[in-house]
Short mmCIF file of C-alpha atoms and ligand atoms in Angstrom, two decimals:
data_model
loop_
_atom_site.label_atom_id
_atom_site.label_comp_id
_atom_site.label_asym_id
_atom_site.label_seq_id
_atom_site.Cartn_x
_atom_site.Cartn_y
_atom_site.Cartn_z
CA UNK A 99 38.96 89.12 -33.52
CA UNK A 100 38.96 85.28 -31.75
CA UNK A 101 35.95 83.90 -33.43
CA UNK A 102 33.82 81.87 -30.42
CA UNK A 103 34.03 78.20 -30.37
CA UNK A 104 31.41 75.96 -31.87
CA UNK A 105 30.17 72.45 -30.80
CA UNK A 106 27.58 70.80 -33.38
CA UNK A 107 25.80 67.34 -32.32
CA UNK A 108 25.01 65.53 -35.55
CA UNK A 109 23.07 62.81 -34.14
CA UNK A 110 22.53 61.15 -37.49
CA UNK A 111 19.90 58.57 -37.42
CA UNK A 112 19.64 58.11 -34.01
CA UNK A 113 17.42 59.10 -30.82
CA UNK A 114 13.59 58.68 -31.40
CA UNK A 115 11.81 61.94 -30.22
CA UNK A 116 11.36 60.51 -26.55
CA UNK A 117 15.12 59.99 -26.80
CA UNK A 118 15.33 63.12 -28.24
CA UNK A 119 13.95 65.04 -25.61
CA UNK A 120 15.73 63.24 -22.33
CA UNK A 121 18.82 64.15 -24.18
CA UNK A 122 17.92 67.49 -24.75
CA UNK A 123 16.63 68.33 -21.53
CA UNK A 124 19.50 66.44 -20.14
CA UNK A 125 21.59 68.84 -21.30
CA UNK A 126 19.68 71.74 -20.13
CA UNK A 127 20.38 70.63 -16.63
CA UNK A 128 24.31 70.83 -17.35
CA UNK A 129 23.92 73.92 -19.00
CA UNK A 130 21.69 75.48 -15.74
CA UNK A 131 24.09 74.49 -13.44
CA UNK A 132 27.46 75.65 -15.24
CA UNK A 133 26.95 77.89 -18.76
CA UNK A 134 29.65 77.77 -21.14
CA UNK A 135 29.70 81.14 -22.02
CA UNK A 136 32.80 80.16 -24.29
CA UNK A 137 31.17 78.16 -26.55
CA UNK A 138 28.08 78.01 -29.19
CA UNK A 139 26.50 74.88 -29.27
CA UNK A 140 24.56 73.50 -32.12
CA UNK A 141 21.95 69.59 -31.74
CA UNK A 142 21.37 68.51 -35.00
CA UNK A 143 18.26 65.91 -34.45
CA UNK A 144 16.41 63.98 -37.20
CA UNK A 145 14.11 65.60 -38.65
CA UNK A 146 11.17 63.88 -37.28
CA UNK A 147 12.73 65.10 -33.38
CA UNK A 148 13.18 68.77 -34.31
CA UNK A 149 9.82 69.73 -33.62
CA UNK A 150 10.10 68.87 -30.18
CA UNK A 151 13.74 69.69 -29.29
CA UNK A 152 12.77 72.92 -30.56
CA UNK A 153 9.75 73.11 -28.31
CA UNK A 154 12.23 72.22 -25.21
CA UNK A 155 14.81 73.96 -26.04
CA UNK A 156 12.55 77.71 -25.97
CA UNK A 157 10.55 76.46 -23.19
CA UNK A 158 13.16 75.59 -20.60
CA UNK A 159 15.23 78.28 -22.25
CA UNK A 160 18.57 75.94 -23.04
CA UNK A 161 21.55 77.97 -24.62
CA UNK A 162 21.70 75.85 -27.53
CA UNK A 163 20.48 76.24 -31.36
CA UNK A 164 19.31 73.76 -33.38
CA UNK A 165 20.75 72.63 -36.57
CA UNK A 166 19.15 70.13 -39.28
CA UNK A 167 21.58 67.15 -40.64
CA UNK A 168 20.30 67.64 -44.65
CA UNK A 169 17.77 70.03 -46.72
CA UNK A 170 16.73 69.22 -49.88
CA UNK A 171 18.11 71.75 -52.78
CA UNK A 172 14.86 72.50 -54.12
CA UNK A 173 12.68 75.48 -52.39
CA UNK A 174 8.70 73.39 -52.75
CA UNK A 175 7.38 70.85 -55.13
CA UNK A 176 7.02 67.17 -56.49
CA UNK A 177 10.30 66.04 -54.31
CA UNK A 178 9.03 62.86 -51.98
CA UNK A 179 10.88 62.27 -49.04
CA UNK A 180 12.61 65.86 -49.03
CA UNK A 181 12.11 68.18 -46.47
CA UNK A 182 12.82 72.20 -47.20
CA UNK A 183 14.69 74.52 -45.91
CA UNK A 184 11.61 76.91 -45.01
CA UNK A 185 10.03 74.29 -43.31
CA UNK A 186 13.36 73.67 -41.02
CA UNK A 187 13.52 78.05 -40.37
CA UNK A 188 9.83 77.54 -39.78
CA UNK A 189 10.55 74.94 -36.81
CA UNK A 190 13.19 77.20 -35.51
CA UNK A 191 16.04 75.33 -37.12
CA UNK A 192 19.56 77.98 -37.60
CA UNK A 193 21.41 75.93 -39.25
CA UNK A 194 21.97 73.15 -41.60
CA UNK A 195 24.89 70.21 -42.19
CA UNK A 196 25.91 69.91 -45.96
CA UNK A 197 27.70 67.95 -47.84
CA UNK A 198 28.92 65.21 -44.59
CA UNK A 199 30.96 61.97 -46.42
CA UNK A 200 27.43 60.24 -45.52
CA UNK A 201 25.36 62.10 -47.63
CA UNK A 202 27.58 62.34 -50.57
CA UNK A 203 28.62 58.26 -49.90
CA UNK A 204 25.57 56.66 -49.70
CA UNK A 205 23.02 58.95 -50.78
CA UNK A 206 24.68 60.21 -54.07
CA UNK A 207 25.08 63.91 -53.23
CA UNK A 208 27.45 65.29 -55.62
CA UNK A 209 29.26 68.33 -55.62
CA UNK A 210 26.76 69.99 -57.69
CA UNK A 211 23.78 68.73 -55.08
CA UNK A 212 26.09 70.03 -52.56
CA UNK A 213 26.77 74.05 -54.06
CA UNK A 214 22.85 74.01 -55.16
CA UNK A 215 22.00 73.43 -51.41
CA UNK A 216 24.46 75.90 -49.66
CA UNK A 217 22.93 78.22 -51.99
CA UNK A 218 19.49 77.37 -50.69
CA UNK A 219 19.97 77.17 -47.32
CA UNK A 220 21.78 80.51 -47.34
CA UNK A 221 19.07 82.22 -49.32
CA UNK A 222 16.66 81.37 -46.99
CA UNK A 223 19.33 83.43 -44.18
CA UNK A 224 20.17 79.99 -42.78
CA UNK A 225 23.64 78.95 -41.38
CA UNK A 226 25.48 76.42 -43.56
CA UNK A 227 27.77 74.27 -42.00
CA UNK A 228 29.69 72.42 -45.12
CA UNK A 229 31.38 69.87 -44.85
CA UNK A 230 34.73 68.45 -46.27
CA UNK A 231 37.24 65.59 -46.12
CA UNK A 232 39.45 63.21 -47.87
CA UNK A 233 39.23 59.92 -47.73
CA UNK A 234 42.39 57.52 -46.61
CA UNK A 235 43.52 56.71 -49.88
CA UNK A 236 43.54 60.49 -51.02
CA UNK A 237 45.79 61.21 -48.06
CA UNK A 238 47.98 58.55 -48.59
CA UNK A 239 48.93 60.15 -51.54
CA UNK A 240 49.30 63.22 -49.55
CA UNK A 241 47.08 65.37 -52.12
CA UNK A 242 44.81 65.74 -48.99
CA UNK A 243 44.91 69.66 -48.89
CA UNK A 244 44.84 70.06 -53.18
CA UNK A 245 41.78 67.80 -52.70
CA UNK A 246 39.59 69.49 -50.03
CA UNK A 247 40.07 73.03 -51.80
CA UNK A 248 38.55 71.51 -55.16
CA UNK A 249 35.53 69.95 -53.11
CA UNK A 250 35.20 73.47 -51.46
CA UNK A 251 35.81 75.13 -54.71
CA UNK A 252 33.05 73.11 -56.48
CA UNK A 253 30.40 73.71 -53.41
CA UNK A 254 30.89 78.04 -52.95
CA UNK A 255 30.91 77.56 -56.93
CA UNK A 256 28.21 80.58 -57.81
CA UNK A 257 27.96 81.43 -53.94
CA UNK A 258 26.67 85.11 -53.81
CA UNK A 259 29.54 86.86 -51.44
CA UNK A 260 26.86 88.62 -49.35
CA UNK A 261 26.08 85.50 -47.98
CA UNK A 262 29.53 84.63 -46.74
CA UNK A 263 28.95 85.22 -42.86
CA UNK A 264 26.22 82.62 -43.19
CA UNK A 265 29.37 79.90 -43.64
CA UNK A 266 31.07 77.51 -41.55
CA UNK A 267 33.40 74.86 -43.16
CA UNK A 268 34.16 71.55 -41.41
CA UNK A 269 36.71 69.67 -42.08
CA UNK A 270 35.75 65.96 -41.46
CA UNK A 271 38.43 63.07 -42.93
CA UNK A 272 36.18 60.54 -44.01
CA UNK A 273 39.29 57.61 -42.49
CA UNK A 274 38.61 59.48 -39.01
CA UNK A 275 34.57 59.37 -39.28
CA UNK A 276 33.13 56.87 -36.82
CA UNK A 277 36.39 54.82 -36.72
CA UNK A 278 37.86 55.89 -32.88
CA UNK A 279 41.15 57.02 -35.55
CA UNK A 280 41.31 61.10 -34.77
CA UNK A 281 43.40 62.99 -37.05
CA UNK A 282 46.66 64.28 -34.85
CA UNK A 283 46.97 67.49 -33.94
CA UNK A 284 49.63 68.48 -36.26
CA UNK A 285 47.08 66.72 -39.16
CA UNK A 286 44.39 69.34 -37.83
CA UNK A 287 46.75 72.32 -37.63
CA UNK A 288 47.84 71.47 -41.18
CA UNK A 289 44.35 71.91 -42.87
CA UNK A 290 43.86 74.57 -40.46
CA UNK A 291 46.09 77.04 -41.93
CA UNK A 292 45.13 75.64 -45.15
CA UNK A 293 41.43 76.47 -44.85
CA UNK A 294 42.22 79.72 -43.43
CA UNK A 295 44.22 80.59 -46.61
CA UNK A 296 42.08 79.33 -48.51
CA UNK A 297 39.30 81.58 -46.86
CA UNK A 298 41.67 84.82 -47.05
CA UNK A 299 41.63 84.64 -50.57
CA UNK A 300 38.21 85.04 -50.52
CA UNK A 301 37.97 87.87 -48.06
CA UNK A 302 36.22 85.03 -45.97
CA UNK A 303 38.63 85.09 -43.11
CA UNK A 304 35.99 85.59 -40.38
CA UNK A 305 34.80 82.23 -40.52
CA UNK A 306 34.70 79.01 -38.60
CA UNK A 307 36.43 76.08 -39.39
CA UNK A 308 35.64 73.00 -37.55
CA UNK A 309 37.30 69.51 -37.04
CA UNK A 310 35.23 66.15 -37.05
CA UNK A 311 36.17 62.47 -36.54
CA UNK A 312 36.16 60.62 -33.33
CA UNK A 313 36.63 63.47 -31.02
CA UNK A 314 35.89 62.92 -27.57
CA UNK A 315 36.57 65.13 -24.36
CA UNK A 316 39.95 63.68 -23.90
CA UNK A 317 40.99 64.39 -27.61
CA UNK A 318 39.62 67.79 -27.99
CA UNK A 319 41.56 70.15 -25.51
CA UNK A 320 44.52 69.05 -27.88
CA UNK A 321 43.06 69.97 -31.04
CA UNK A 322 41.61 73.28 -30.05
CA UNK A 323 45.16 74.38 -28.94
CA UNK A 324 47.31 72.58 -30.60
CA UNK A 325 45.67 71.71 -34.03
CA UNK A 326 44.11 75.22 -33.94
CA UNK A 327 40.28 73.80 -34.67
CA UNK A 328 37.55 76.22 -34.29
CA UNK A 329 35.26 73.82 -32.22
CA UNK A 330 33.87 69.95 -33.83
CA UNK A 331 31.62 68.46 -35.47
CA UNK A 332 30.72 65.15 -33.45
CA UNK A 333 28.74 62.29 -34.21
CA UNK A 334 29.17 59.12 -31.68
CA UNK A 335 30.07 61.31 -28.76
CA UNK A 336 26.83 64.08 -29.15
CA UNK A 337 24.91 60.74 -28.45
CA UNK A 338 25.33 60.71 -24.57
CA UNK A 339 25.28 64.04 -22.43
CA UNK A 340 28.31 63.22 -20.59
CA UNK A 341 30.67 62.65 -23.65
CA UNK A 342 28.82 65.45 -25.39
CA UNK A 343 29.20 67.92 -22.25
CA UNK A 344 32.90 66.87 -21.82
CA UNK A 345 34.23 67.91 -25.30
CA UNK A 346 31.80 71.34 -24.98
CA UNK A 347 34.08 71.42 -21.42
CA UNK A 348 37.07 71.12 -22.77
CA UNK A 349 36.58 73.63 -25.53
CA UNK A 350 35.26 76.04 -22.73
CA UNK A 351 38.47 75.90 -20.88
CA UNK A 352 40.53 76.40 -23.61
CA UNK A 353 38.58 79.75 -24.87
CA UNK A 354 38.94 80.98 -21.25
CA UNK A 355 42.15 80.61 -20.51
CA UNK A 356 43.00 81.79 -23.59
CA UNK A 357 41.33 85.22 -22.80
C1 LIG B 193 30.44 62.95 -38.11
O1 LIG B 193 29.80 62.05 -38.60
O2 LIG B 193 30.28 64.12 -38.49
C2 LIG B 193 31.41 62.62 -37.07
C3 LIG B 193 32.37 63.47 -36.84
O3 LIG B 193 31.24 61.43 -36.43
P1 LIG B 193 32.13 60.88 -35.20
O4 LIG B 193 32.29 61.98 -34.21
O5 LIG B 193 31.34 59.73 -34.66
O6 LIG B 193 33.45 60.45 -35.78
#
């Protein structure tokens, strides 16, 4: 079975909810006028636009879900500043981003922060969409692939297997984040057949595996068919409808012409 495409829009800290809301309905004017039935598409807003997104995205019925950038590990309680994960599903939030090279850079997640919050998010039936990724140095020294299975290792450590569907792994290289550098499509098919390996082994072979870092609708075409990605993870380019719409295009026409 060809697993369907995915398209997430981590807008990080960016877009107020006015902002918020053009964008989104901007997007529901693309999406009226030409679906992409090939393709699943995710907005991941800050948490203080989801509210609203949401309420756009049911009212004006846009084929798109909507994903949350972070959740804190804990279920309730004395945690200031966190938000839960039953208070995303309550807002209509699907799924949530783990682990990105942001979170565990500046804001200290570790690996253990990262495993105790898939688990979370997926016992509350949300989607988890964990990320991975070596930085420059690491692949360098080529031990690119040994390293990405130990951070996925550590973060599905204690991961109850009926939860598995509820998984989808991107691969993000921290030197391609935000930089304009895209890993090649022969660096993408690489950890590609890696990852889906990696996911055999664990009788996880039905799940997605994104690419992220710098990809823009001129990249992407090549690393859907050529570096095998299941769909991206995009930051910069989710910012603007056109650059967002383009990659979602491109993925589109690959899917359908491969069918
Ligand atoms: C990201 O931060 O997840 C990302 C892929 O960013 P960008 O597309 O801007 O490289």
């Amino acid at each position: 079975m060809t697993l369907k495409p995915l398209v997430v829009g981590n807008w990080k800290m960016n877009h107020d909810y006015v902002e918020a809301l053009h964008l989104t309905q901007q997007i529901g004017v693309v999406l009226k006028n030409k679906a992409r039935e090939h393709v699943d598409i995710v907005v991941a807003p800050p948490f203080v636009d989801i509210r609203s997104v949401g309420s756009i995205i049911e009212s004006e019925r846009i084929p798109i879900s909507l994903g949350a950038q972070n959740a804190s590990m804990y279920d309730s309680g004395a945690h200031t500043g966190e938000v839960s994960v039953s208070m995303l599903k309550r807002l209509g939030v699907k799924s949530v981003i783990v682990g990105h090279s942001e979170r565990r850079s500046i804001y200290g997640q570790t690996d253990e922060i990262v495993a105790a919050t898939v688990q979370t998010v997926a016992r509350n039936g949300l989607e988890v969409i964990l990320c991975c990724g070596e930085g420059s140095e690491v692949r360098e020294s080529g031990a690119h692939l040994e390293f990405v299975r130990g951070q996925l290792e550590r973060a599905l450590l204690g991961f109850d297997k009926k939860n598995h569907s509820l998984i989808t792994l991107a691969y993000e290289p921290i030197w391609a984040i935000g930089t304009g550098e895209t890993a090649s499509s022969e660096q993408v098919a690489e950890m590609m057949s890696y990852l889906q390996a990696f996911l055999g082994e664990r009788g996880m072979s039905e799940t997605r595996v994104l690419y992220g870092g710098s990809v823009n609708g001129e990249n992407a075409g090549a690393l859907v068919t050529d570096g095998r990605a299941g769909g991206f993870l995009v930051g910069g380019a989710s910012l603007k409808v056109e650059s967002f719409m383009a990659i979602i295009e491109a993925v589109d026409d690959c899917y359908s012409r491969s069918r």
